[in-house]
């Protein structure tokens, strides 16, 4: 389903197994540096097959969206196992209605490119990496950004770039253009 590096395992229970004589069932707790609080709920959606429609992340609190993105990243193999990138020239639709900050942008772009629970970066460097291919889409492609005017006002945070600063929204447009993505603002 996914993977984490487990830093510590603690056995909290041992009992004879119903599966056979001489076997035991262990109950353990794991400590994983990369497992964020709130990730258990998202992993449960993956495990039970209920991560099957878009928009599940919309109602999450900001800290839970971070956990959402961590599961999207670590479950990438499960979600994209054996799938090639979409062919060049593809048009993806980014629904901007629920983009209220950086984290929700990454939730929305992951979903636009790779479907429910999809990953396509969780910071600017990761977005640039994903745009190189191997993460669901190969440039050149087009991104139809619906509700872009509303998103522009929400992503007005200033980001320093060299000797200038730009809004996060404008920086995202620059990154897409640099990587060969045609953005259609709607």
mmCIF file of C-alpha atoms in Angstrom:
data_model
loop_
_atom_site.group_PDB
_atom_site.id
_atom_site.type_symbol
_atom_site.label_atom_id
_atom_site.label_comp_id
_atom_site.label_asym_id
_atom_site.label_seq_id
_atom_site.Cartn_x
_atom_site.Cartn_y
_atom_site.Cartn_z
ATOM 1 C CA UNK A 1 0.000 0.000 0.000
ATOM 2 C CA UNK A 2 2.843 2.338 0.831
ATOM 3 C CA UNK A 3 5.990 2.555 2.851
ATOM 4 C CA UNK A 4 7.605 4.409 5.713
ATOM 5 C CA UNK A 5 10.934 3.959 7.411
ATOM 6 C CA UNK A 6 10.039 2.584 10.836
ATOM 7 C CA UNK A 7 12.317 4.070 13.482
ATOM 8 C CA UNK A 8 11.053 2.131 16.500
ATOM 9 C CA UNK A 9 8.871 -0.920 17.145
ATOM 10 C CA UNK A 10 7.433 -1.648 20.579
ATOM 11 C CA UNK A 11 5.657 -4.907 21.366
ATOM 12 C CA UNK A 12 2.583 -4.097 23.469
ATOM 13 C CA UNK A 13 0.870 -7.478 23.421
ATOM 14 C CA UNK A 14 1.557 -11.160 22.773
ATOM 15 C CA UNK A 15 -1.018 -13.943 22.724
ATOM 16 C CA UNK A 16 -1.323 -17.435 21.251
ATOM 17 C CA UNK A 17 -2.489 -17.336 17.653
ATOM 18 C CA UNK A 18 -5.688 -18.929 16.433
ATOM 19 C CA UNK A 19 -3.775 -19.741 13.225
ATOM 20 C CA UNK A 20 -1.892 -22.634 14.685
ATOM 21 C CA UNK A 21 -0.044 -24.224 17.577
ATOM 22 C CA UNK A 22 3.273 -22.600 18.403
ATOM 23 C CA UNK A 23 2.317 -19.324 16.691
ATOM 24 C CA UNK A 24 1.739 -16.024 18.450
ATOM 25 C CA UNK A 25 -0.040 -12.816 17.480
ATOM 26 C CA UNK A 26 1.900 -9.670 18.270
ATOM 27 C CA UNK A 27 0.409 -6.249 18.796
ATOM 28 C CA UNK A 28 2.968 -3.536 18.148
ATOM 29 C CA UNK A 29 3.215 0.218 18.005
ATOM 30 C CA UNK A 30 5.404 1.809 15.390
ATOM 31 C CA UNK A 31 7.094 5.169 15.364
ATOM 32 C CA UNK A 32 7.680 6.567 11.900
ATOM 33 C CA UNK A 33 9.321 9.938 11.503
ATOM 34 C CA UNK A 34 7.460 10.518 8.214
ATOM 35 C CA UNK A 35 4.006 9.528 9.468
ATOM 36 C CA UNK A 36 2.195 12.759 10.273
ATOM 37 C CA UNK A 37 -0.616 13.001 12.808
ATOM 38 C CA UNK A 38 -3.897 12.421 11.005
ATOM 39 C CA UNK A 39 -2.400 10.090 8.387
ATOM 40 C CA UNK A 40 -4.111 7.030 9.889
ATOM 41 C CA UNK A 41 -7.511 8.185 8.644
ATOM 42 C CA UNK A 42 -6.211 8.676 5.122
ATOM 43 C CA UNK A 43 -4.399 5.320 5.112
ATOM 44 C CA UNK A 44 -7.690 3.733 6.171
ATOM 45 C CA UNK A 45 -9.361 5.255 3.091
ATOM 46 C CA UNK A 46 -6.610 3.782 0.896
ATOM 47 C CA UNK A 47 -6.698 0.387 2.619
ATOM 48 C CA UNK A 48 -10.475 0.014 2.398
ATOM 49 C CA UNK A 49 -10.777 1.305 -1.167
ATOM 50 C CA UNK A 50 -12.842 4.330 -0.093
ATOM 51 C CA UNK A 51 -10.420 6.829 -1.614
ATOM 52 C CA UNK A 52 -12.437 6.522 -4.789
ATOM 53 C CA UNK A 53 -13.842 9.980 -5.574
ATOM 54 C CA UNK A 54 -12.567 13.518 -5.811
ATOM 55 C CA UNK A 55 -12.999 16.170 -3.165
ATOM 56 C CA UNK A 56 -12.518 14.080 -0.037
ATOM 57 C CA UNK A 57 -9.764 16.464 1.133
ATOM 58 C CA UNK A 58 -11.926 19.625 0.805
ATOM 59 C CA UNK A 59 -13.188 19.650 4.381
ATOM 60 C CA UNK A 60 -9.865 18.847 6.037
ATOM 61 C CA UNK A 61 -8.229 21.259 8.460
ATOM 62 C CA UNK A 62 -4.864 22.652 7.263
ATOM 63 C CA UNK A 63 -2.851 20.278 9.476
ATOM 64 C CA UNK A 64 -4.843 17.310 8.159
ATOM 65 C CA UNK A 65 -4.146 18.373 4.561
ATOM 66 C CA UNK A 66 -0.433 17.994 5.353
ATOM 67 C CA UNK A 67 -1.139 14.413 6.467
ATOM 68 C CA UNK A 68 -3.211 13.901 3.297
ATOM 69 C CA UNK A 69 -0.268 14.954 1.133
ATOM 70 C CA UNK A 70 2.155 12.738 3.034
ATOM 71 C CA UNK A 71 -0.047 9.702 2.376
ATOM 72 C CA UNK A 72 -0.464 10.746 -1.258
ATOM 73 C CA UNK A 73 3.334 10.795 -1.579
ATOM 74 C CA UNK A 74 4.062 7.596 0.315
ATOM 75 C CA UNK A 75 1.211 5.684 -1.328
ATOM 76 C CA UNK A 76 2.322 6.763 -4.819
ATOM 77 C CA UNK A 77 3.461 3.252 -5.692
ATOM 78 C CA UNK A 78 0.052 1.887 -4.696
ATOM 79 C CA UNK A 79 -1.836 4.586 -6.606
ATOM 80 C CA UNK A 80 0.297 4.627 -9.782
ATOM 81 C CA UNK A 81 1.702 1.106 -9.787
ATOM 82 C CA UNK A 82 2.747 0.329 -13.345
ATOM 83 C CA UNK A 83 0.939 3.334 -14.806
ATOM 84 C CA UNK A 84 2.837 5.484 -17.297
ATOM 85 C CA UNK A 85 2.490 9.251 -17.300
ATOM 86 C CA UNK A 86 -0.472 10.620 -19.215
ATOM 87 C CA UNK A 87 0.582 11.296 -22.803
ATOM 88 C CA UNK A 88 2.039 14.687 -23.691
ATOM 89 C CA UNK A 89 -0.634 17.146 -24.775
ATOM 90 C CA UNK A 90 -3.159 16.001 -22.187
ATOM 91 C CA UNK A 91 -5.537 18.617 -20.721
ATOM 92 C CA UNK A 92 -6.042 18.453 -16.944
ATOM 93 C CA UNK A 93 -8.653 20.461 -15.049
ATOM 94 C CA UNK A 94 -7.634 22.082 -11.775
ATOM 95 C CA UNK A 95 -10.676 22.972 -9.662
ATOM 96 C CA UNK A 96 -9.711 26.161 -7.850
ATOM 97 C CA UNK A 97 -12.878 26.466 -5.764
ATOM 98 C CA UNK A 98 -11.317 24.781 -2.727
ATOM 99 C CA UNK A 99 -7.794 26.158 -3.040
ATOM 100 C CA UNK A 100 -7.383 28.420 -0.022
ATOM 101 C CA UNK A 101 -3.644 28.126 0.702
ATOM 102 C CA UNK A 102 -0.456 26.372 -0.435
ATOM 103 C CA UNK A 103 -1.383 22.999 0.966
ATOM 104 C CA UNK A 104 -4.815 22.938 -0.604
ATOM 105 C CA UNK A 105 -3.215 23.861 -3.948
ATOM 106 C CA UNK A 106 -1.040 20.733 -3.734
ATOM 107 C CA UNK A 107 -4.055 18.590 -2.791
ATOM 108 C CA UNK A 108 -5.961 19.997 -5.778
ATOM 109 C CA UNK A 109 -3.132 19.641 -8.331
ATOM 110 C CA UNK A 110 -2.466 16.063 -7.178
ATOM 111 C CA UNK A 111 -6.119 15.229 -7.664
ATOM 112 C CA UNK A 112 -6.257 17.019 -11.048
ATOM 113 C CA UNK A 113 -3.285 15.079 -12.413
ATOM 114 C CA UNK A 114 -3.618 11.693 -10.694
ATOM 115 C CA UNK A 115 -7.203 11.422 -9.457
ATOM 116 C CA UNK A 116 -8.473 10.912 -5.903
ATOM 117 C CA UNK A 117 -5.619 10.842 -3.388
ATOM 118 C CA UNK A 118 -3.142 11.678 -6.134
ATOM 119 C CA UNK A 119 0.214 13.323 -5.560
ATOM 120 C CA UNK A 120 1.870 16.006 -7.654
ATOM 121 C CA UNK A 121 4.135 17.741 -5.162
ATOM 122 C CA UNK A 122 3.757 19.219 -1.679
ATOM 123 C CA UNK A 123 6.125 22.161 -1.968
ATOM 124 C CA UNK A 124 7.578 24.245 -4.814
ATOM 125 C CA UNK A 125 10.653 22.042 -5.296
ATOM 126 C CA UNK A 126 8.539 18.880 -5.352
ATOM 127 C CA UNK A 127 6.171 20.469 -7.878
ATOM 128 C CA UNK A 128 9.152 21.251 -10.121
ATOM 129 C CA UNK A 129 10.333 17.641 -9.765
ATOM 130 C CA UNK A 130 6.897 16.272 -10.648
ATOM 131 C CA UNK A 131 6.798 18.482 -13.738
ATOM 132 C CA UNK A 132 9.893 16.659 -15.037
ATOM 133 C CA UNK A 133 7.797 13.524 -15.546
ATOM 134 C CA UNK A 134 7.330 10.211 -13.793
ATOM 135 C CA UNK A 135 4.601 11.528 -11.480
ATOM 136 C CA UNK A 136 1.519 11.270 -13.690
ATOM 137 C CA UNK A 137 2.017 13.884 -16.398
ATOM 138 C CA UNK A 138 4.639 14.674 -18.989
ATOM 139 C CA UNK A 139 5.032 18.187 -20.356
ATOM 140 C CA UNK A 140 3.955 19.616 -22.584
ATOM 141 C CA UNK A 141 0.414 19.478 -21.286
ATOM 142 C CA UNK A 142 -2.360 21.962 -20.588
ATOM 143 C CA UNK A 143 -3.865 22.853 -17.260
ATOM 144 C CA UNK A 144 -7.342 24.373 -17.286
ATOM 145 C CA UNK A 145 -7.492 26.272 -13.978
ATOM 146 C CA UNK A 146 -11.158 26.762 -13.068
ATOM 147 C CA UNK A 147 -12.076 29.488 -10.536
ATOM 148 C CA UNK A 148 -8.626 30.963 -11.115
ATOM 149 C CA UNK A 149 -9.626 34.546 -10.223
ATOM 150 C CA UNK A 150 -10.742 33.421 -6.759
ATOM 151 C CA UNK A 151 -7.616 31.335 -6.373
ATOM 152 C CA UNK A 152 -5.435 34.296 -7.348
ATOM 153 C CA UNK A 153 -6.848 36.322 -4.435
ATOM 154 C CA UNK A 154 -6.314 33.437 -1.990
ATOM 155 C CA UNK A 155 -2.734 32.737 -3.123
ATOM 156 C CA UNK A 156 -1.617 36.359 -2.817
ATOM 157 C CA UNK A 157 1.136 35.499 -0.313
ATOM 158 C CA UNK A 158 4.405 37.112 -1.421
ATOM 159 C CA UNK A 159 7.293 34.744 -2.179
ATOM 160 C CA UNK A 160 10.874 36.040 -2.504
ATOM 161 C CA UNK A 161 12.540 34.980 -5.758
ATOM 162 C CA UNK A 162 16.056 36.334 -6.163
ATOM 163 C CA UNK A 163 15.899 40.116 -5.985
ATOM 164 C CA UNK A 164 12.116 40.315 -6.370
ATOM 165 C CA UNK A 165 9.028 38.943 -4.745
ATOM 166 C CA UNK A 166 5.903 37.696 -6.474
ATOM 167 C CA UNK A 167 2.569 36.318 -5.378
ATOM 168 C CA UNK A 168 2.429 32.564 -4.917
ATOM 169 C CA UNK A 169 -0.187 32.392 -7.666
ATOM 170 C CA UNK A 170 2.086 34.204 -10.157
ATOM 171 C CA UNK A 171 5.058 32.073 -9.125
ATOM 172 C CA UNK A 172 3.056 28.910 -9.834
ATOM 173 C CA UNK A 173 2.206 30.266 -13.282
ATOM 174 C CA UNK A 174 5.926 30.970 -13.888
ATOM 175 C CA UNK A 175 6.894 27.451 -12.834
ATOM 176 C CA UNK A 176 4.279 25.914 -15.123
ATOM 177 C CA UNK A 177 5.453 28.058 -18.041
ATOM 178 C CA UNK A 178 9.127 27.163 -17.411
ATOM 179 C CA UNK A 179 8.250 23.469 -17.539
ATOM 180 C CA UNK A 180 6.168 23.664 -20.716
ATOM 181 C CA UNK A 181 2.711 23.619 -19.192
ATOM 182 C CA UNK A 182 0.112 25.802 -20.869
ATOM 183 C CA UNK A 183 -2.216 27.218 -18.221
ATOM 184 C CA UNK A 184 -5.697 28.262 -19.284
ATOM 185 C CA UNK A 185 -7.238 30.502 -16.620
ATOM 186 C CA UNK A 186 -11.029 30.202 -16.220
#
